[in-house]
CSV table of C-alpha atoms in Angstrom, one decimal:
chain,number,residue,atom,x,y,z
A,1,MET,CA,56.9,31.9,-37.7
A,2,LYS,CA,54.5,29.5,-39.2
A,3,PHE,CA,55.5,26.7,-36.7
A,4,LYS,CA,55.7,28.7,-33.5
A,5,LYS,CA,52.0,29.0,-33.0
A,6,PRO,CA,51.2,25.3,-33.3
A,7,GLN,CA,54.2,24.6,-31.0
A,8,ALA,CA,53.0,27.1,-28.5
A,9,LEU,CA,49.5,25.6,-28.6
A,10,LEU,CA,50.8,22.1,-28.2
A,11,ALA,CA,52.8,23.2,-25.2
A,12,LEU,CA,49.8,24.8,-23.6
A,13,LEU,CA,47.7,21.7,-24.2
A,14,LEU,CA,50.4,19.6,-22.5
A,15,VAL,CA,50.3,21.8,-19.5
A,16,ILE,CA,46.5,21.5,-19.3
A,17,VAL,CA,46.5,17.8,-19.7
A,18,THR,CA,49.3,17.4,-17.1
A,19,ALA,CA,47.3,19.6,-14.7
A,20,VAL,CA,44.0,17.7,-15.2
A,21,THR,CA,45.8,14.3,-15.0
A,22,GLY,CA,47.5,15.3,-11.8
A,23,CYS,CA,44.2,16.5,-10.3
A,24,GLY,CA,42.5,13.2,-11.2
A,25,ALA,CA,45.2,11.2,-9.5
A,26,ASP,CA,45.0,13.3,-6.4
A,27,THR,CA,41.2,13.0,-6.1
A,28,GLY,CA,40.8,9.3,-6.9
A,29,LYS,CA,39.7,8.8,-3.3
A,30,THR,CA,37.7,11.8,-2.2
A,31,GLY,CA,36.4,12.7,1.2
A,32,GLY,CA,33.3,10.5,0.7
A,33,SER,CA,35.2,7.4,-0.3
A,34,VAL,CA,35.2,4.2,1.6
A,35,GLN,CA,38.8,4.6,2.6
A,36,ALA,CA,38.4,8.1,3.9
A,37,VAL,CA,35.7,7.4,6.5
A,38,GLU,CA,37.3,6.2,9.8
A,39,SER,CA,34.3,4.1,11.0
A,40,VAL,CA,34.1,2.0,7.8
A,41,PRO,CA,35.2,-1.7,8.6
A,42,ALA,CA,38.7,-2.5,7.4
A,43,ALA,CA,37.5,-5.4,5.3
A,44,LEU,CA,35.5,-2.9,3.1
A,45,LYS,CA,38.3,-0.4,2.9
A,46,ASP,CA,40.7,-3.1,1.7
A,47,LYS,CA,38.4,-3.7,-1.4
A,48,GLY,CA,39.0,-0.2,-2.8
A,49,ASP,CA,36.2,1.2,-5.1
A,50,ILE,CA,33.1,-0.9,-4.7
A,51,GLN,CA,31.2,-2.0,-7.8
A,52,ILE,CA,27.7,-3.6,-7.6
A,53,LYS,CA,25.4,-4.9,-10.3
A,54,VAL,CA,21.6,-5.3,-9.9
A,55,ILE,CA,20.1,-7.8,-12.3
A,56,ARG,CA,16.3,-8.2,-12.4
A,57,LYS,CA,14.5,-10.8,-14.5
A,58,ILE,CA,11.1,-9.0,-14.8
A,59,GLY,CA,10.7,-5.5,-16.0
A,60,GLY,CA,8.4,-3.1,-17.9
A,61,ASP,CA,6.6,-2.0,-14.7
A,62,ASP,CA,6.9,0.8,-12.3
A,63,HIS,CA,7.7,-1.5,-9.4
A,64,THR,CA,10.9,-2.6,-11.3
A,65,ALA,CA,11.8,1.0,-12.1
A,66,GLN,CA,11.5,2.0,-8.4
A,67,PHE,CA,13.3,-1.1,-7.1
A,68,LEU,CA,16.3,-0.4,-9.4
A,69,ALA,CA,16.2,3.3,-8.6
A,70,GLY,CA,16.2,2.5,-4.8
A,71,ALA,CA,19.2,0.2,-5.1
A,72,LYS,CA,21.1,2.7,-7.2
A,73,GLN,CA,20.3,5.6,-5.0
A,74,GLU,CA,21.3,3.8,-1.8
A,75,GLY,CA,24.5,2.4,-3.3
A,76,GLU,CA,25.6,5.8,-4.7
A,77,ALA,CA,24.9,7.4,-1.4
A,78,LEU,CA,27.4,5.0,0.1
A,79,GLY,CA,29.9,5.9,-2.6
A,80,PHE,CA,29.6,2.7,-4.5
A,81,LYS,CA,29.2,2.3,-8.3
A,82,VAL,CA,25.9,0.6,-9.0
A,83,ASP,CA,24.8,-0.6,-12.5
A,84,THR,CA,21.3,-1.9,-13.1
A,85,PHE,CA,19.8,-4.3,-15.7
A,86,SER,CA,16.3,-5.5,-16.4
A,87,ALA,CA,15.9,-8.6,-18.6
A,88,GLU,CA,12.2,-7.6,-19.3
A,89,GLY,CA,11.1,-11.1,-18.5
A,90,ASP,CA,13.5,-12.8,-20.8
A,91,THR,CA,15.1,-15.7,-19.0
A,92,ALA,CA,18.0,-16.1,-21.5
A,93,LYS,CA,18.9,-12.4,-21.1
A,94,PHE,CA,18.7,-12.7,-17.4
A,95,LEU,CA,21.0,-15.7,-17.1
A,96,ASP,CA,23.4,-14.2,-19.7
A,97,ALA,CA,23.6,-11.0,-17.6
A,98,ILE,CA,24.6,-13.1,-14.5
A,99,ASP,CA,27.2,-15.0,-16.5
A,100,GLN,CA,28.6,-11.8,-17.8
A,101,ALA,CA,28.7,-10.4,-14.2
A,102,ALA,CA,30.8,-13.4,-13.1
A,103,GLU,CA,33.5,-12.2,-15.6
A,104,GLU,CA,33.4,-8.6,-14.5
A,105,ASP,CA,35.3,-6.9,-11.8
A,106,LEU,CA,32.4,-6.8,-9.4
A,107,ASP,CA,32.2,-6.9,-5.6
A,108,ALA,CA,28.5,-7.9,-5.3
A,109,VAL,CA,25.5,-8.8,-7.4
A,110,ILE,CA,21.9,-8.4,-6.4
A,111,LEU,CA,19.5,-10.7,-8.2
A,112,SER,CA,15.8,-10.2,-8.5
A,113,HIS,CA,13.1,-12.8,-9.5
A,114,GLY,CA,15.5,-15.6,-10.3
A,115,ASP,CA,13.1,-18.5,-10.3
A,116,ASP,CA,14.7,-21.6,-11.8
A,117,PRO,CA,17.6,-24.1,-11.3
A,118,ALA,CA,19.7,-22.2,-13.9
A,119,THR,CA,19.6,-19.1,-11.7
A,120,VAL,CA,21.1,-21.3,-8.8
A,121,GLU,CA,23.9,-22.5,-11.0
A,122,ALA,CA,24.6,-19.0,-12.3
A,123,ALA,CA,24.7,-17.7,-8.7
A,124,LYS,CA,27.2,-20.4,-7.7
A,125,LYS,CA,29.5,-19.1,-10.4
A,126,LEU,CA,29.3,-15.7,-8.8
A,127,ARG,CA,30.1,-17.0,-5.4
A,128,ASP,CA,33.0,-19.1,-6.8
A,129,LYS,CA,34.5,-15.9,-8.0
A,130,GLY,CA,34.2,-14.4,-4.6
A,131,ILE,CA,31.3,-12.1,-5.6
A,132,GLU,CA,28.7,-11.5,-2.8
A,133,VAL,CA,25.1,-12.3,-3.7
A,134,VAL,CA,21.8,-11.0,-2.4
A,135,ALA,CA,18.6,-12.3,-4.1
A,136,PHE,CA,15.2,-10.7,-3.9
A,137,ASP,CA,12.0,-12.7,-4.6
A,138,SER,CA,13.9,-15.6,-5.9
A,139,THR,CA,13.9,-19.4,-5.7
A,140,GLY,CA,14.5,-20.8,-2.2
A,141,ASP,CA,17.1,-23.1,-3.7
A,142,LEU,CA,19.5,-20.2,-3.6
A,143,ALA,CA,19.7,-20.7,0.1
A,144,GLU,CA,21.8,-23.8,-0.6
A,145,ILE,CA,24.6,-21.6,-1.7
A,146,ASP,CA,26.9,-20.5,1.1
A,147,GLY,CA,26.8,-16.7,1.8
A,148,VAL,CA,23.7,-15.9,-0.2
A,149,THR,CA,20.9,-13.9,1.5
A,150,LEU,CA,17.4,-14.2,0.2
A,151,THR,CA,15.1,-11.2,0.7
A,152,ALA,CA,11.4,-10.9,0.1
A,153,GLN,CA,8.4,-8.8,0.9
A,154,LYS,CA,6.2,-10.5,3.6
A,155,ASP,CA,4.1,-12.1,0.9
A,156,GLU,CA,1.9,-13.9,3.3
A,157,ALA,CA,1.1,-10.6,5.0
A,158,LEU,CA,0.5,-8.8,1.6
A,159,ALA,CA,-2.0,-11.4,0.6
A,160,GLN,CA,-3.6,-11.6,4.0
A,161,TYR,CA,-4.1,-7.8,4.2
A,162,ALA,CA,-5.7,-7.5,0.8
A,163,LEU,CA,-7.9,-10.5,1.3
A,164,ASP,CA,-9.0,-9.5,4.8
A,165,GLU,CA,-10.1,-6.2,3.4
A,166,LEU,CA,-12.0,-7.9,0.7
A,167,VAL,CA,-13.8,-10.1,3.2
A,168,LYS,CA,-14.5,-7.2,5.5
A,169,VAL,CA,-16.1,-5.1,2.7
A,170,HIS,CA,-18.0,-7.9,0.9
A,171,GLY,CA,-18.8,-10.2,3.7
A,172,PRO,CA,-18.4,-14.0,3.9
A,173,GLU,CA,-20.2,-14.5,0.5
A,174,ALA,CA,-18.9,-13.1,-2.7
A,175,ASN,CA,-18.1,-14.0,-6.3
A,176,ILE,CA,-14.5,-13.1,-7.2
A,177,VAL,CA,-12.0,-13.3,-10.0
A,178,TYR,CA,-8.5,-14.3,-9.2
A,179,LEU,CA,-5.6,-12.7,-11.1
A,180,TRP,CA,-2.5,-14.8,-10.4
A,181,VAL,CA,0.4,-16.5,-12.2
A,182,ASP,CA,2.3,-19.6,-11.1
A,183,GLY,CA,6.0,-20.2,-11.2
A,184,PHE,CA,7.3,-17.3,-9.1
A,185,PRO,CA,8.2,-17.8,-5.4
A,186,PRO,CA,6.2,-14.7,-4.2
A,187,MET,CA,3.2,-15.8,-6.2
A,188,VAL,CA,3.4,-19.3,-4.7
A,189,ARG,CA,3.4,-17.8,-1.2
A,190,ARG,CA,0.5,-15.5,-1.9
A,191,ASN,CA,-1.5,-18.3,-3.4
A,192,ALA,CA,-1.1,-20.4,-0.3
A,193,VAL,CA,-2.8,-17.6,1.7
A,194,TYR,CA,-5.5,-17.3,-0.9
A,195,GLN,CA,-6.3,-21.0,-0.7
A,196,GLU,CA,-6.5,-20.8,3.1
A,197,VAL,CA,-8.9,-17.8,2.9
A,198,LEU,CA,-11.2,-19.7,0.5
A,199,LYS,CA,-11.1,-22.7,2.9
A,200,ASN,CA,-12.0,-20.6,5.9
A,201,ASN,CA,-14.7,-18.6,3.9
A,202,PRO,CA,-16.6,-21.2,1.9
A,203,GLY,CA,-19.1,-18.5,0.8
A,204,ILE,CA,-16.4,-16.8,-1.3
A,205,LYS,CA,-16.4,-18.3,-4.7
A,206,GLU,CA,-13.7,-18.0,-7.4
A,207,ILE,CA,-15.7,-17.8,-10.6
A,208,ASP,CA,-12.9,-17.1,-13.0
A,209,ARG,CA,-9.1,-16.5,-13.1
A,210,PHE,CA,-6.4,-15.2,-15.4
A,211,GLY,CA,-2.6,-14.6,-15.3
A,212,VAL,CA,0.3,-14.1,-17.5
A,213,ALA,CA,3.7,-12.6,-16.8
A,214,ASN,CA,5.3,-10.8,-19.7
A,215,ASP,CA,6.2,-7.3,-20.9
A,216,ASN,CA,2.5,-6.8,-21.8
A,217,THR,CA,0.8,-8.1,-18.7
A,218,SER,CA,-1.4,-5.1,-18.0
A,219,VAL,CA,-2.8,-5.0,-21.5
A,220,ASP,CA,-3.3,-8.7,-21.7
A,221,THR,CA,-5.1,-8.6,-18.3
A,222,GLN,CA,-7.3,-5.7,-19.4
A,223,ASN,CA,-8.4,-7.7,-22.4
A,224,ALA,CA,-9.0,-10.8,-20.3
A,225,VAL,CA,-11.1,-9.0,-17.7
A,226,ALA,CA,-13.1,-7.2,-20.4
A,227,ALA,CA,-14.0,-10.6,-21.8
A,228,MET,CA,-15.0,-11.8,-18.3
A,229,LEU,CA,-17.3,-8.9,-17.8
A,230,THR,CA,-19.4,-10.0,-20.7
A,231,LYS,CA,-19.9,-13.4,-19.0
A,232,TYR,CA,-20.7,-12.0,-15.6
A,233,PRO,CA,-23.3,-9.1,-15.7
A,234,LYS,CA,-23.9,-6.8,-12.8
A,235,GLY,CA,-24.7,-8.6,-9.7
A,236,GLU,CA,-22.7,-11.7,-10.6
A,237,LEU,CA,-19.2,-10.5,-9.9
A,238,ASP,CA,-18.3,-8.6,-6.7
A,239,ALA,CA,-14.6,-8.3,-6.5
A,240,ILE,CA,-11.2,-9.1,-8.1
A,241,PHE,CA,-8.1,-10.2,-6.1
A,242,ALA,CA,-5.0,-9.1,-8.1
A,243,THR,CA,-1.8,-10.6,-6.8
A,244,TRP,CA,0.4,-8.1,-8.7
A,245,ASP,CA,-0.2,-4.4,-9.5
A,246,ALA,CA,0.3,-5.1,-13.2
A,247,PHE,CA,-2.8,-7.2,-13.0
A,248,ALA,CA,-4.7,-4.6,-11.0
A,249,ILE,CA,-3.9,-1.9,-13.5
A,250,GLY,CA,-5.3,-3.9,-16.4
A,251,ALA,CA,-8.3,-4.9,-14.4
A,252,ALA,CA,-9.0,-1.3,-13.4
A,253,ARG,CA,-8.9,-0.1,-17.0
A,254,ALA,CA,-11.3,-2.8,-18.1
A,255,LEU,CA,-13.8,-2.1,-15.3
A,256,ILE,CA,-13.7,1.7,-15.9
A,257,GLU,CA,-14.1,1.3,-19.7
A,258,ALA,CA,-17.0,-1.1,-19.2
A,259,GLY,CA,-18.7,1.1,-16.6
A,260,ARG,CA,-18.5,-1.7,-14.1
A,261,THR,CA,-16.8,0.1,-11.2
A,262,GLU,CA,-19.2,-1.6,-8.8
A,263,VAL,CA,-16.7,-4.5,-9.0
A,264,LYS,CA,-13.9,-3.7,-6.5
A,265,ILE,CA,-10.2,-4.6,-6.9
A,266,TYR,CA,-8.0,-5.7,-4.0
A,267,GLY,CA,-4.4,-5.7,-5.1
A,268,ILE,CA,-0.7,-6.2,-4.1
A,269,ASP,CA,2.1,-3.7,-4.8
A,270,VAL,CA,1.9,0.0,-5.3
A,271,SER,CA,3.4,2.8,-7.5
A,272,ASN,CA,2.6,6.4,-8.5
A,273,ALA,CA,0.5,5.1,-11.4
A,274,ASP,CA,-1.4,2.8,-9.0
A,275,LEU,CA,-2.1,5.6,-6.5
A,276,GLN,CA,-3.3,7.8,-9.3
A,277,ILE,CA,-5.8,5.2,-10.4
A,278,MET,CA,-7.0,4.5,-6.8
A,279,GLN,CA,-7.6,8.3,-6.3
A,280,GLU,CA,-9.7,8.8,-9.4
A,281,GLN,CA,-13.4,9.4,-8.9
A,282,ASP,CA,-15.4,6.2,-8.7
A,283,SER,CA,-12.2,4.1,-9.1
A,284,PRO,CA,-12.8,0.4,-8.6
A,285,TRP,CA,-9.4,-0.1,-7.0
A,286,ALA,CA,-10.4,-0.2,-3.4
A,287,ALA,CA,-7.2,-1.3,-1.6
A,288,THR,CA,-3.7,-2.6,-2.2
A,289,ALA,CA,-1.1,-4.1,0.1
A,290,ALA,CA,2.5,-3.2,-0.5
A,291,VAL,CA,6.1,-2.6,0.5
A,292,ASP,CA,7.9,0.5,-0.9
A,293,PRO,CA,9.9,-0.9,-3.8
A,294,LYS,CA,12.6,1.8,-3.5
A,295,LEU,CA,13.1,0.7,0.1
A,296,ILE,CA,13.4,-2.9,-1.1
A,297,GLY,CA,16.2,-2.0,-3.4
A,298,ALA,CA,17.9,0.1,-0.7
A,299,VAL,CA,17.8,-2.7,1.9
A,300,ASN,CA,19.3,-5.2,-0.6
A,301,ILE,CA,22.2,-2.9,-1.1
A,302,ARG,CA,22.8,-2.5,2.6
A,303,ILE,CA,22.9,-6.3,3.0
A,304,ALA,CA,25.4,-6.5,0.2
A,305,ALA,CA,27.5,-3.8,1.9
A,306,LYS,CA,27.5,-5.7,5.2
A,307,LYS,CA,28.7,-8.8,3.4
A,308,LEU,CA,31.5,-6.8,1.8
A,309,ALA,CA,32.4,-5.4,5.2
A,310,GLY,CA,32.7,-8.9,6.6
A,311,GLU,CA,29.7,-8.5,8.9
A,312,ASP,CA,27.1,-11.1,9.7
A,313,THR,CA,24.0,-11.2,7.5
A,314,PRO,CA,21.0,-13.5,7.7
A,315,ASP,CA,20.1,-16.2,5.3
A,316,ASN,CA,16.6,-14.7,4.9
A,317,PHE,CA,15.0,-11.3,5.5
A,318,ASP,CA,11.4,-10.2,4.8
A,319,LEU,CA,10.3,-6.6,4.6
A,320,ASP,CA,7.2,-5.5,6.4
A,321,ALA,CA,4.0,-4.8,4.4
A,322,ALA,CA,1.3,-2.3,4.8
A,323,LEU,CA,-2.3,-1.9,3.6
A,324,ILE,CA,-3.3,1.2,1.6
A,325,THR,CA,-7.0,1.9,1.1
A,326,GLN,CA,-9.0,4.4,-0.8
A,327,GLU,CA,-10.5,5.6,2.5
A,328,GLU,CA,-7.1,6.5,3.8
A,329,LEU,CA,-6.0,8.2,0.6
A,330,ALA,CA,-9.2,10.3,0.7
A,331,LYS,CA,-8.1,11.8,4.0
A,332,SER,CA,-5.5,13.8,2.3
A,333,ASP,CA,-6.5,17.2,0.9
A,334,LYS,CA,-4.1,16.8,-2.0
A,335,ALA,CA,-3.1,14.0,-4.4
A,336,VAL,CA,-1.0,11.3,-2.7
A,337,ASN,CA,2.1,10.0,-4.4
A,338,MET,CA,4.8,7.5,-3.3
A,339,THR,CA,6.6,10.2,-1.4
A,340,SER,CA,3.7,11.8,0.4
A,341,LEU,CA,2.3,8.3,1.2
A,342,ALA,CA,4.4,8.5,4.3
A,343,ASP,CA,1.9,11.1,5.6
A,344,ILE,CA,-0.9,8.6,5.3
A,345,ILE,CA,0.9,5.3,6.2
A,346,PRO,CA,3.1,5.7,9.3
A,347,GLY,CA,6.7,4.5,8.6
A,348,TRP,CA,6.1,4.2,4.8
A,349,GLY,CA,9.3,4.1,2.8
A,350,THR,CA,11.7,4.2,5.8
A,351,SER,CA,13.5,1.4,7.6
A,352,ASP,CA,16.8,1.3,9.6
A,353,ALA,CA,17.2,-2.4,8.7
A,354,PHE,CA,20.9,-3.2,8.2
A,355,GLU,CA,21.7,0.5,8.2
A,356,GLU,CA,24.9,0.5,10.4
A,357,ALA,CA,26.4,3.6,12.0
A,358,TRP,CA,29.3,3.4,9.5
A,359,MET,CA,26.9,3.5,6.6
A,360,LYS,CA,25.4,6.7,8.0
A,361,ASP,CA,28.9,8.1,8.3
A,362,LEU,CA,29.7,7.1,4.7
A,363,LYS,CA,26.5,8.7,3.5
A,364,ALA,CA,27.2,11.9,5.4
A,365,ALA,CA,30.7,12.1,3.9
A,366,ASN,CA,29.4,11.5,0.3
A,367,ALA,CA,26.8,14.2,0.8
A,368,LYS,CA,29.4,16.9,1.3
């Protein structure tokens, strides 16, 4: 009698395991899977379960978090498995992640902010393995690799929108601080517009500048701007042009703490944290030009999906930018966040770019 209960229990466990295993085998491809949706291109169906990895060089900021979230959300809506990784500005970790991806069973890799020749060589390894590649805000040399699509925000438009607002508010003569860092493709494009604006408006004088890109950018910028304020008392500094919202956040903190909110900030990029600062009473952050980072992540996934489906994709694609001002935000009777920003900026956060009919069918199937 001692042995019958364990034997009975073992038999029961075997029945349960068999049942669970059988269910798992039957549901490996559910109604929302690539294979189950009739409109999905055959080339994509033939690949089975789709696995994509998103590897971003920079990190530690809300823009990165939203970009990665947008990519993951869009991919999973399509029924794909999406893993994300941020190297937090560490080049070695970034390149190592790409090398590891080349050895994994991946269908596509989305790179973000790869800015050096080593990134190009690493991307070549991915393509040699048959892995599709989409690269956001990365070196133009990646265009030399067959099949790679380069995506970007319309950086020229971002800079132009912010600087046009600065000139409109402060006139053709102003003393400004420039927050910018070299070495990144989007920063190079933004700087070209900045130099042209200075050329066309000789009365606008750059009296100081600062820029670092690391996991402590906002704090370093805050300290740098605080030091600048001691050099330029009231009346000697009119505005700050911040080419990245990590710069603008640091600058805003410095201005608020010093009681120097008469100095206005004109930035690039946006997040919930940025919008909160812009909507604070007497905030110095007057305007920012941006593209929804979640949408950027989503569009990059769509392009990768089209590649996997054997459909044509462009060599380059730029996402449209918009200008967000304190004046527009003040029109709302409640606090504006990244979601409700669509009520202020027409079309914000939405785009049908590369969203094919079969993708909509796939999303509908996965939503059931």
